[in-house]
Every structure is written in structure tokens, then in C-alpha cells.
Amino acid sequence: MSTTPDIYDTVVVGAGLTGALVAHHLAEASMNVVVLEAKEAPGGIAGRGMGLALLGTPEPYVALQTRLGADKGRQAWELTRQNLDLLTAILHKLHQEATHVGSFRMTSDSTEAGLLQESAVLLRQDLYAAEMDDAGEYGYTVGMRTADDLAFNPTALVAALLDHPNITVEYETEVQAIHPYTGRSSEAAILSVWAHKHYIQTKKVVLANGLHAIRLQRGLADVLHSLPMHAIDFRGAGVLPTPLIVQQGKVVIHARGRDWRMAGWTDDQQDALSVLTGVAQQLCPDAPVIERHSWWVAQSADGLPIVGELPGAPNVYTVNGLGPWGLSWACVAVDRLIGLLVHGEDVGLLTTGRLFAA
């Protein structure tokens, strides 16, 4: 490739779901986009999880309102509902399968049960479908059901999103640096992206969700941290009509036929694999383990995505920090970034400024 390539409208770093969504929406707006992916195939970490976009956040609705304030907590859940609507629309547009599976949050802890009960009341007041139900068949005391949660194939969606004439994808191309362009150009504020022994000139750079962004913009280390995720696949665990959420939202179980995938995380020093093993002993003690998976996700300081231009880095943007329930945020977070890039719209609750200013 030439060391003096054409000037792209946008370089997107990362070909996971958020990067693919950004590239697709910009391409649909008649922009020329190049996506740079360090690995040999697209998809990122999206295919390692559950393939579930869930309504809300891991913590109960009432707990989120207590932590963030009632208004911000309400806004956060509303954003995840908008995410499900946007995801449904893009899946339909690209002829991808999607299934509304709902979910069932369960507990045997009396304190958490009280939080779920309060949450169900508040959610119904805010016009969500949320009902309390007995969870005895699973070995838990009580649970809260929601109906909007969506199952889909993230890997297939990423491939469909990147299949666009205005998108160029370069695999096995790790970005080493982003610099202001110092050569001659009639364009103002051009950036040079150094990757795979050549420069790419671009008007804007978007750092897609993931810890790789910290290496390219060190300031992100102040607002993002790494969170280890683990999953265990079980063979023939049985029929599971709806995904289960336990351990205060930190363990999610989803069936693929009669096989189950159990994914989880902890936000302290506790071993997530031991937590998953304990849940498995209760729910499917005789099911043999097929495979184990581990990966890392980027989590923001307040648990919400960060979206927008990075301080001190003109024309460098990010949509990041989506956390362990990343599929519950991807479409709406990207929608806010596209609104900013294409129309100059305010990002709102998810703005990068809320954390960098703090």
C-alpha cells in the first residue's frame, strides 16, 4: 500500500460490534470508512459472550437509582430499552435472526429479593413489563421477569454490518500511533494513523469499545478499567425457556438447544470461575463441561458507556466502557456517537465529559 493513501472520512479502530456499527452507519451516510482490526477476523469479544441484549443493568433498577440518582437511573434503563429497539431494527434491515427471549432475575437473598420487588413496582410505573414470580423450580426463592430481552448472533451481525461498499477493512493491522498530519493538505485538521508500516490519513478517528483504546489514548486509563469475564459451556444441561440472571446480575445463563452457556464476572477479588461452578452445581450438576472461555472487557468508572470526543485529542472519538452487559449498550451508544459526528447532536447522559471533568 502507498505511504500516501487517500484521505478517509473516518478510521475506526476495532472490528467488534461497536466498531462495525460505527462504520456501517457512517458508510450509510455516504462517508468513506476504513476499519483497522488487529486480529485476523472481525467480531472482537462479541461472540464469546451470551449473544444477549438485556434490558437494564446488572444491578436492580432501584439500586441503580440509589447510586446514580432517580433521574439518571431512569435515563440509563430507558437507553437500554432504546438499544433493544435499535438492535431489532438493524437486525431486521440486514436480514439477521432475532428472538425476544425475555429474562428471569432470581435470588434467594432476602435483601436482593426486596430490591427486585421494589424494582418491579418502579419499572411498571415507568411502563416496563416486569413481574415477580416464584423461582423454586430453579432452586431460588423469587425472581423478576422482563419480556424485552433479545437473543441474536453477534458474529453474523458484525459480518453483515461490514459488508458495505463504503467500508474498507484491514485485518491483522494493529494501530501503533495517531498523530496530527504535518504534510501538505488542503484539508484542515487531518490525522495520520500509523498501522502495519504505513500511514493512513483521515479526518476523524473512532476508538471502538475495548481496552486497546487505552494504549492509544493514555487518558482513558483514568476512566476505564479492565474486567475479567469467564464462560463455561455445558452439554445437554436441559431445556431452559428463558435466560437466567443470578448473583446480583453477575452470572447469566442462556441455552442453545439443550446446551447451556454460563457467563459471569466479579468486581472484587473473588474468583468468578468458582462462582460459576457454584451456580452450575445448583442448576445443572450432572451436565458435562464442553469448553471454558475467558476474556476482558472495558468498564467505565460509573458503569455507563462513554461516548464522544476525547479531551486533548481533537477529532479522536470513542464509544467505550460498555462493560459486561455490552450488547445491552452497543446500538444506543453508537447511535449517540453518530448523532454527534454526523449532526452535531448532544450525546447526553453518556458523554465523555461527565467522567473526565470529574
mmCIF file of C-alpha atoms in Angstrom, residues 29-357:
data_model
loop_
_atom_site.group_PDB
_atom_site.id
_atom_site.type_symbol
_atom_site.label_atom_id
_atom_site.label_comp_id
_atom_site.label_asym_id
_atom_site.label_seq_id
_atom_site.Cartn_x
_atom_site.Cartn_y
_atom_site.Cartn_z
ATOM 1 C CA ALA A 29 -24.194 8.484 5.463
ATOM 2 C CA SER A 30 -22.008 8.308 2.292
ATOM 3 C CA MET A 31 -18.696 8.530 4.160
ATOM 4 C CA ASN A 32 -15.596 6.525 3.252
ATOM 5 C CA VAL A 33 -14.521 4.472 6.258
ATOM 6 C CA VAL A 34 -11.567 2.187 6.933
ATOM 7 C CA VAL A 35 -11.755 -0.278 9.817
ATOM 8 C CA LEU A 36 -8.446 -1.464 11.293
ATOM 9 C CA GLU A 37 -8.563 -4.768 13.182
ATOM 10 C CA ALA A 38 -5.568 -6.288 14.967
ATOM 11 C CA LYS A 39 -6.902 -9.844 14.690
ATOM 12 C CA GLU A 40 -7.359 -11.908 11.515
ATOM 13 C CA ALA A 41 -11.166 -11.845 11.633
ATOM 14 C CA PRO A 42 -13.942 -9.482 12.741
ATOM 15 C CA GLY A 43 -16.176 -9.887 15.768
ATOM 16 C CA GLY A 44 -13.992 -8.958 18.715
ATOM 17 C CA ILE A 45 -15.299 -10.278 22.021
ATOM 18 C CA ALA A 46 -18.956 -10.122 20.967
ATOM 19 C CA GLY A 47 -19.073 -13.796 20.011
ATOM 20 C CA ARG A 48 -17.584 -15.002 23.300
ATOM 21 C CA GLY A 49 -20.468 -13.898 25.477
ATOM 22 C CA MET A 50 -24.116 -14.811 25.503
ATOM 23 C CA GLY A 51 -25.495 -13.250 22.342
ATOM 24 C CA LEU A 52 -27.997 -11.484 24.597
ATOM 25 C CA ALA A 53 -29.011 -7.833 24.710
ATOM 26 C CA LEU A 54 -30.662 -7.429 28.104
ATOM 27 C CA LEU A 55 -32.986 -4.762 29.391
ATOM 28 C CA GLY A 56 -31.419 -2.609 32.084
ATOM 29 C CA THR A 57 -28.206 -3.025 34.044
ATOM 30 C CA PRO A 58 -26.820 -5.857 36.193
ATOM 31 C CA GLU A 59 -27.868 -4.155 39.419
ATOM 32 C CA PRO A 60 -31.589 -3.874 40.211
ATOM 33 C CA TYR A 61 -33.424 -0.798 38.956
ATOM 34 C CA VAL A 62 -33.956 0.637 42.426
ATOM 35 C CA ALA A 63 -30.266 0.120 43.327
ATOM 36 C CA LEU A 64 -29.187 1.926 40.157
ATOM 37 C CA GLN A 65 -31.468 4.846 41.012
ATOM 38 C CA THR A 66 -29.997 4.975 44.506
ATOM 39 C CA ARG A 67 -26.439 5.036 43.143
ATOM 40 C CA LEU A 68 -26.882 7.468 40.247
ATOM 41 C CA GLY A 69 -29.968 9.355 41.356
ATOM 42 C CA ALA A 70 -33.535 8.644 40.293
ATOM 43 C CA ASP A 71 -33.400 10.689 37.094
ATOM 44 C CA LYS A 72 -30.099 9.286 35.773
ATOM 45 C CA GLY A 73 -31.057 5.752 36.761
ATOM 46 C CA ARG A 74 -34.319 6.122 34.857
ATOM 47 C CA GLN A 75 -32.446 7.514 31.844
ATOM 48 C CA ALA A 76 -29.987 4.593 31.903
ATOM 49 C CA TRP A 77 -32.722 1.945 31.750
ATOM 50 C CA GLU A 78 -34.536 3.904 29.059
ATOM 51 C CA LEU A 79 -31.342 3.911 26.992
ATOM 52 C CA THR A 80 -31.139 0.119 27.226
ATOM 53 C CA ARG A 81 -34.749 -0.092 26.052
ATOM 54 C CA GLN A 82 -33.873 2.164 23.112
ATOM 55 C CA ASN A 83 -30.892 -0.129 22.462
ATOM 56 C CA LEU A 84 -33.245 -3.099 22.059
ATOM 57 C CA ASP A 85 -35.390 -1.121 19.606
ATOM 58 C CA LEU A 86 -32.358 -0.030 17.573
ATOM 59 C CA LEU A 87 -30.907 -3.542 17.612
ATOM 60 C CA THR A 88 -34.191 -5.046 16.435
ATOM 61 C CA ALA A 89 -34.308 -2.536 13.568
ATOM 62 C CA ILE A 90 -30.744 -3.161 12.367
ATOM 63 C CA LEU A 91 -31.165 -6.954 12.596
ATOM 64 C CA HIS A 92 -34.338 -6.724 10.517
ATOM 65 C CA LYS A 93 -32.678 -4.427 7.987
ATOM 66 C CA LEU A 94 -29.743 -6.818 7.499
ATOM 67 C CA HIS A 95 -31.941 -9.940 7.490
ATOM 68 C CA GLN A 96 -30.463 -11.320 10.709
ATOM 69 C CA GLU A 97 -32.400 -13.559 13.080
ATOM 70 C CA ALA A 98 -33.507 -12.259 16.469
ATOM 71 C CA THR A 99 -35.641 -13.758 19.214
ATOM 72 C CA HIS A 100 -37.353 -11.960 22.083
ATOM 73 C CA VAL A 101 -36.496 -14.346 24.915
ATOM 74 C CA GLY A 102 -37.116 -12.195 27.989
ATOM 75 C CA SER A 103 -35.075 -12.920 31.121
ATOM 76 C CA PHE A 104 -35.584 -14.034 34.724
ATOM 77 C CA ARG A 105 -33.570 -12.446 37.559
ATOM 78 C CA MET A 106 -33.507 -14.802 40.546
ATOM 79 C CA THR A 107 -32.332 -14.729 44.145
ATOM 80 C CA SER A 108 -32.609 -16.463 47.491
ATOM 81 C CA ASP A 109 -31.198 -13.478 49.369
ATOM 82 C CA SER A 110 -33.897 -11.569 51.252
ATOM 83 C CA THR A 111 -32.233 -8.181 50.712
ATOM 84 C CA GLU A 112 -31.883 -8.678 46.968
ATOM 85 C CA ALA A 113 -35.435 -10.055 46.829
ATOM 86 C CA GLY A 114 -36.646 -6.799 48.355
ATOM 87 C CA LEU A 115 -34.700 -4.805 45.777
ATOM 88 C CA LEU A 116 -36.227 -6.838 42.953
ATOM 89 C CA GLN A 117 -39.709 -6.330 44.377
ATOM 90 C CA GLU A 118 -39.198 -2.563 44.622
ATOM 91 C CA SER A 119 -37.681 -2.546 41.145
ATOM 92 C CA ALA A 120 -40.658 -4.366 39.639
ATOM 93 C CA VAL A 121 -43.033 -1.786 41.093
ATOM 94 C CA LEU A 122 -40.970 1.146 39.791
ATOM 95 C CA LEU A 123 -40.500 -0.461 36.387
ATOM 96 C CA ARG A 124 -44.231 -0.991 35.938
ATOM 97 C CA GLN A 125 -44.768 2.653 36.887
ATOM 98 C CA ASP A 126 -42.307 3.546 34.121
ATOM 99 C CA LEU A 127 -44.252 1.322 31.673
ATOM 100 C CA TYR A 128 -41.911 -1.662 31.538
ATOM 101 C CA ALA A 129 -43.201 -5.229 31.561
ATOM 102 C CA ALA A 130 -41.740 -6.534 34.848
ATOM 103 C CA GLU A 131 -43.386 -9.146 37.057
ATOM 104 C CA MET A 132 -42.363 -11.029 40.196
ATOM 105 C CA ASP A 133 -42.579 -14.807 40.061
ATOM 106 C CA ASP A 134 -41.686 -17.900 42.097
ATOM 107 C CA ALA A 135 -38.236 -19.286 41.235
ATOM 108 C CA GLY A 136 -38.492 -22.536 43.166
ATOM 109 C CA GLU A 137 -38.082 -24.727 40.089
ATOM 110 C CA TYR A 138 -34.513 -23.418 39.762
ATOM 111 C CA GLY A 139 -33.678 -23.670 43.464
ATOM 112 C CA TYR A 140 -34.083 -19.956 44.170
ATOM 113 C CA THR A 141 -36.783 -18.212 46.177
ATOM 114 C CA VAL A 142 -38.119 -15.496 43.920
ATOM 115 C CA GLY A 143 -37.383 -13.727 40.672
ATOM 116 C CA MET A 144 -38.349 -10.826 38.429
ATOM 117 C CA ARG A 145 -39.266 -11.436 34.775
ATOM 118 C CA THR A 146 -38.825 -8.989 31.927
ATOM 119 C CA ALA A 147 -40.027 -9.571 28.381
ATOM 120 C CA ASP A 148 -37.971 -7.356 26.055
ATOM 121 C CA ASP A 149 -34.555 -9.067 26.215
ATOM 122 C CA LEU A 150 -33.221 -10.170 22.813
ATOM 123 C CA ALA A 151 -31.105 -13.107 21.603
ATOM 124 C CA PHE A 152 -29.152 -12.882 18.322
ATOM 125 C CA ASN A 153 -25.872 -13.879 16.665
ATOM 126 C CA PRO A 154 -23.357 -11.030 17.196
ATOM 127 C CA THR A 155 -20.710 -12.536 14.906
ATOM 128 C CA ALA A 156 -23.130 -12.796 11.976
ATOM 129 C CA LEU A 157 -24.331 -9.240 12.613
ATOM 130 C CA VAL A 158 -20.760 -7.880 12.559
ATOM 131 C CA ALA A 159 -20.091 -9.567 9.213
ATOM 132 C CA ALA A 160 -23.286 -8.133 7.732
ATOM 133 C CA LEU A 161 -22.530 -4.628 9.029
ATOM 134 C CA LEU A 162 -19.052 -4.574 7.476
ATOM 135 C CA ASP A 163 -20.310 -5.774 4.090
ATOM 136 C CA HIS A 164 -20.706 -2.288 2.621
ATOM 137 C CA PRO A 165 -19.137 -0.631 -0.461
ATOM 138 C CA ASN A 166 -18.039 2.413 1.552
ATOM 139 C CA ILE A 167 -16.170 0.307 4.132
ATOM 140 C CA THR A 168 -12.600 -0.955 3.776
ATOM 141 C CA VAL A 169 -11.451 -3.468 6.394
ATOM 142 C CA GLU A 170 -7.783 -4.218 7.067
ATOM 143 C CA TYR A 171 -7.172 -7.270 9.262
ATOM 144 C CA GLU A 172 -4.026 -8.093 11.237
ATOM 145 C CA THR A 173 -3.421 -4.364 11.328
ATOM 146 C CA GLU A 174 -2.673 -3.074 14.806
ATOM 147 C CA VAL A 175 -2.617 0.695 15.214
ATOM 148 C CA GLN A 176 0.597 1.938 16.796
ATOM 149 C CA ALA A 177 0.005 5.675 16.943
ATOM 150 C CA ILE A 178 -2.289 8.560 15.989
ATOM 151 C CA HIS A 179 -0.641 11.888 15.078
ATOM 152 C CA PRO A 180 -1.715 15.227 13.627
ATOM 153 C CA TYR A 181 -0.821 15.239 9.926
ATOM 154 C CA THR A 182 2.117 17.556 9.219
ATOM 155 C CA GLY A 183 2.347 17.210 5.435
ATOM 156 C CA ARG A 184 0.703 19.305 2.802
ATOM 157 C CA SER A 185 -3.053 19.004 2.538
ATOM 158 C CA SER A 186 -5.915 21.250 1.541
ATOM 159 C CA GLU A 187 -7.934 19.659 4.341
ATOM 160 C CA ALA A 188 -7.791 21.109 7.846
ATOM 161 C CA ALA A 189 -7.155 19.024 10.972
ATOM 162 C CA ILE A 190 -6.087 15.808 9.213
ATOM 163 C CA LEU A 191 -4.868 12.921 11.376
ATOM 164 C CA SER A 192 -2.252 10.321 10.459
ATOM 165 C CA VAL A 193 -2.789 6.791 11.750
ATOM 166 C CA TRP A 194 0.338 4.637 11.770
ATOM 167 C CA ALA A 195 -0.504 0.952 11.363
ATOM 168 C CA HIS A 196 1.210 -2.027 9.750
ATOM 169 C CA LYS A 197 4.132 0.032 8.433
ATOM 170 C CA HIS A 198 2.081 2.630 6.604
ATOM 171 C CA TYR A 199 0.192 5.840 7.345
ATOM 172 C CA ILE A 200 -3.488 6.346 6.767
ATOM 173 C CA GLN A 201 -4.749 9.897 6.595
ATOM 174 C CA THR A 202 -8.194 10.600 7.955
ATOM 175 C CA LYS A 203 -10.442 13.403 9.130
ATOM 176 C CA LYS A 204 -11.578 11.557 12.265
ATOM 177 C CA VAL A 205 -10.630 8.512 14.317
ATOM 178 C CA VAL A 206 -13.073 6.443 16.370
ATOM 179 C CA LEU A 207 -11.655 4.127 19.024
ATOM 180 C CA ALA A 208 -14.209 1.343 19.311
ATOM 181 C CA ASN A 209 -15.051 -0.404 22.562
ATOM 182 C CA GLY A 210 -12.162 -2.254 24.194
ATOM 183 C CA LEU A 211 -9.035 -1.926 26.293
ATOM 184 C CA HIS A 212 -6.881 -1.354 23.179
ATOM 185 C CA ALA A 213 -8.069 2.268 23.259
ATOM 186 C CA ILE A 214 -6.097 2.924 26.459
ATOM 187 C CA ARG A 215 -2.829 2.171 24.679
ATOM 188 C CA LEU A 216 -3.606 4.778 22.022
ATOM 189 C CA GLN A 217 -5.042 7.407 24.373
ATOM 190 C CA ARG A 218 -3.486 7.143 27.822
ATOM 191 C CA GLY A 219 -6.048 9.475 29.364
ATOM 192 C CA LEU A 220 -8.650 6.722 29.041
ATOM 193 C CA ALA A 221 -6.834 4.812 31.783
ATOM 194 C CA ASP A 222 -8.285 7.319 34.261
ATOM 195 C CA VAL A 223 -11.887 6.495 33.354
ATOM 196 C CA LEU A 224 -11.744 2.844 32.202
ATOM 197 C CA HIS A 225 -10.677 -0.334 33.948
ATOM 198 C CA SER A 226 -10.389 -3.943 32.844
ATOM 199 C CA LEU A 227 -12.908 -6.524 33.993
ATOM 200 C CA PRO A 228 -12.204 -10.273 33.556
ATOM 201 C CA MET A 229 -15.064 -12.321 32.114
ATOM 202 C CA HIS A 230 -15.427 -16.106 32.156
ATOM 203 C CA ALA A 231 -17.837 -18.518 30.499
ATOM 204 C CA ILE A 232 -18.450 -22.253 30.767
ATOM 205 C CA ASP A 233 -20.348 -24.291 28.170
ATOM 206 C CA PHE A 234 -22.324 -27.334 29.352
ATOM 207 C CA ARG A 235 -23.535 -30.225 27.207
ATOM 208 C CA GLY A 236 -27.150 -31.340 27.445
ATOM 209 C CA ALA A 237 -27.983 -29.319 30.543
ATOM 210 C CA GLY A 238 -31.698 -29.373 29.664
ATOM 211 C CA VAL A 239 -34.453 -27.159 28.354
ATOM 212 C CA LEU A 240 -34.223 -23.532 29.504
ATOM 213 C CA PRO A 241 -37.145 -21.442 28.205
ATOM 214 C CA THR A 242 -35.683 -18.073 29.198
ATOM 215 C CA PRO A 243 -32.210 -16.744 30.132
ATOM 216 C CA LEU A 244 -31.498 -16.690 33.869
ATOM 217 C CA ILE A 245 -29.707 -13.897 35.734
ATOM 218 C CA VAL A 246 -28.329 -14.608 39.220
ATOM 219 C CA GLN A 247 -25.672 -13.410 41.674
ATOM 220 C CA GLN A 248 -26.926 -9.799 41.529
ATOM 221 C CA GLY A 249 -26.626 -9.716 37.762
ATOM 222 C CA LYS A 250 -23.089 -11.080 37.649
ATOM 223 C CA VAL A 251 -23.981 -14.505 36.208
ATOM 224 C CA VAL A 252 -26.110 -15.026 33.084
ATOM 225 C CA ILE A 253 -27.218 -18.430 31.797
ATOM 226 C CA HIS A 254 -28.525 -18.885 28.262
ATOM 227 C CA ALA A 255 -29.480 -22.091 26.424
ATOM 228 C CA ARG A 256 -28.622 -23.020 22.859
ATOM 229 C CA GLY A 257 -30.858 -26.008 22.336
ATOM 230 C CA ARG A 258 -30.133 -28.288 25.300
ATOM 231 C CA ASP A 259 -26.613 -26.899 25.773
ATOM 232 C CA TRP A 260 -26.060 -24.013 28.165
ATOM 233 C CA ARG A 261 -23.538 -21.198 28.294
ATOM 234 C CA MET A 262 -22.945 -19.669 31.720
ATOM 235 C CA ALA A 263 -21.018 -16.363 31.723
ATOM 236 C CA GLY A 264 -20.012 -14.326 34.741
ATOM 237 C CA TRP A 265 -17.745 -11.795 36.352
ATOM 238 C CA THR A 266 -16.961 -10.280 39.745
ATOM 239 C CA ASP A 267 -15.965 -6.738 40.640
ATOM 240 C CA ASP A 268 -13.780 -7.750 43.596
ATOM 241 C CA GLN A 269 -11.031 -10.305 44.197
ATOM 242 C CA GLN A 270 -13.437 -13.248 44.265
ATOM 243 C CA ASP A 271 -12.752 -15.896 41.614
ATOM 244 C CA ALA A 272 -15.529 -15.700 39.004
ATOM 245 C CA LEU A 273 -14.949 -19.312 37.934
ATOM 246 C CA SER A 274 -15.704 -20.551 41.460
ATOM 247 C CA VAL A 275 -18.927 -18.507 41.417
ATOM 248 C CA LEU A 276 -19.894 -20.059 38.076
ATOM 249 C CA THR A 277 -19.101 -23.523 39.406
ATOM 250 C CA GLY A 278 -21.350 -22.940 42.415
ATOM 251 C CA VAL A 279 -24.238 -21.844 40.201
ATOM 252 C CA ALA A 280 -23.683 -24.841 37.921
ATOM 253 C CA GLN A 281 -23.790 -27.258 40.861
ATOM 254 C CA GLN A 282 -27.209 -25.888 41.720
ATOM 255 C CA LEU A 283 -28.716 -25.607 38.234
ATOM 256 C CA CYS A 284 -27.092 -28.398 36.176
ATOM 257 C CA PRO A 285 -24.945 -30.600 38.473
ATOM 258 C CA ASP A 286 -24.747 -33.541 36.055
ATOM 259 C CA ALA A 287 -24.069 -31.656 32.809
ATOM 260 C CA PRO A 288 -20.529 -32.206 31.455
ATOM 261 C CA VAL A 289 -18.360 -29.196 30.645
ATOM 262 C CA ILE A 290 -17.664 -28.722 26.927
ATOM 263 C CA GLU A 291 -15.433 -25.663 26.952
ATOM 264 C CA ARG A 292 -14.262 -22.724 29.029
ATOM 265 C CA HIS A 293 -13.679 -19.187 27.769
ATOM 266 C CA SER A 294 -12.015 -16.103 29.275
ATOM 267 C CA TRP A 295 -11.709 -12.536 28.016
ATOM 268 C CA TRP A 296 -11.526 -8.955 29.225
ATOM 269 C CA VAL A 297 -13.964 -6.086 28.851
ATOM 270 C CA ALA A 298 -13.611 -2.357 29.401
ATOM 271 C CA GLN A 299 -15.776 -0.947 32.202
ATOM 272 C CA SER A 300 -16.212 2.777 32.895
ATOM 273 C CA ALA A 301 -15.923 4.242 36.360
ATOM 274 C CA ASP A 302 -19.701 4.632 36.769
ATOM 275 C CA GLY A 303 -20.769 1.560 34.781
ATOM 276 C CA LEU A 304 -22.211 3.501 31.838
ATOM 277 C CA PRO A 305 -20.630 3.812 28.361
ATOM 278 C CA ILE A 306 -18.517 6.835 27.499
ATOM 279 C CA VAL A 307 -19.231 8.408 24.120
ATOM 280 C CA GLY A 308 -17.710 11.433 22.419
ATOM 281 C CA GLU A 309 -14.546 13.340 21.584
ATOM 282 C CA LEU A 310 -11.586 12.758 23.874
ATOM 283 C CA PRO A 311 -10.204 15.743 25.827
ATOM 284 C CA GLY A 312 -6.928 16.991 24.401
ATOM 285 C CA ALA A 313 -7.276 14.857 21.272
ATOM 286 C CA PRO A 314 -9.120 16.817 18.577
ATOM 287 C CA ASN A 315 -11.081 14.651 16.129
ATOM 288 C CA VAL A 316 -10.388 11.476 18.138
ATOM 289 C CA TYR A 317 -13.600 9.925 19.447
ATOM 290 C CA THR A 318 -14.550 6.841 21.394
ATOM 291 C CA VAL A 319 -17.525 4.678 22.221
ATOM 292 C CA ASN A 320 -16.199 2.602 25.083
ATOM 293 C CA GLY A 321 -16.624 1.223 28.597
ATOM 294 C CA LEU A 322 -19.727 -0.816 27.745
ATOM 295 C CA GLY A 323 -18.875 -3.344 30.450
ATOM 296 C CA PRO A 324 -20.055 -6.936 30.991
ATOM 297 C CA TRP A 325 -23.517 -6.296 29.513
ATOM 298 C CA GLY A 326 -22.020 -4.654 26.435
ATOM 299 C CA LEU A 327 -24.682 -5.872 23.997
ATOM 300 C CA SER A 328 -27.241 -4.006 26.085
ATOM 301 C CA TRP A 329 -25.499 -0.733 25.175
ATOM 302 C CA ALA A 330 -23.799 -1.142 21.793
ATOM 303 C CA CYS A 331 -26.511 0.162 19.447
ATOM 304 C CA VAL A 332 -27.669 3.093 21.554
ATOM 305 C CA ALA A 333 -24.110 4.181 22.414
ATOM 306 C CA VAL A 334 -23.151 4.120 18.730
ATOM 307 C CA ASP A 335 -26.382 5.932 17.856
ATOM 308 C CA ARG A 336 -25.350 8.771 20.177
ATOM 309 C CA LEU A 337 -21.876 8.918 18.629
ATOM 310 C CA ILE A 338 -23.286 9.007 15.088
ATOM 311 C CA GLY A 339 -25.629 11.793 16.123
ATOM 312 C CA LEU A 340 -22.605 13.771 17.308
ATOM 313 C CA LEU A 341 -20.391 13.014 14.276
ATOM 314 C CA VAL A 342 -22.988 13.498 11.541
ATOM 315 C CA HIS A 343 -25.413 16.008 13.019
ATOM 316 C CA GLY A 344 -23.524 17.676 15.877
ATOM 317 C CA GLU A 345 -26.081 16.434 18.404
ATOM 318 C CA ASP A 346 -25.564 16.345 22.164
ATOM 319 C CA VAL A 347 -24.558 12.912 23.467
ATOM 320 C CA GLY A 348 -26.488 13.398 26.700
ATOM 321 C CA LEU A 349 -26.010 11.080 29.684
ATOM 322 C CA LEU A 350 -23.204 9.072 28.059
ATOM 323 C CA THR A 351 -20.888 11.988 27.275
ATOM 324 C CA THR A 352 -17.172 11.545 27.931
ATOM 325 C CA GLY A 353 -17.198 14.883 29.745
ATOM 326 C CA ARG A 354 -19.011 13.523 32.794
ATOM 327 C CA LEU A 355 -16.015 11.395 33.823
ATOM 328 C CA PHE A 356 -13.069 13.424 32.542
ATOM 329 C CA ALA A 357 -14.487 16.539 34.191
#
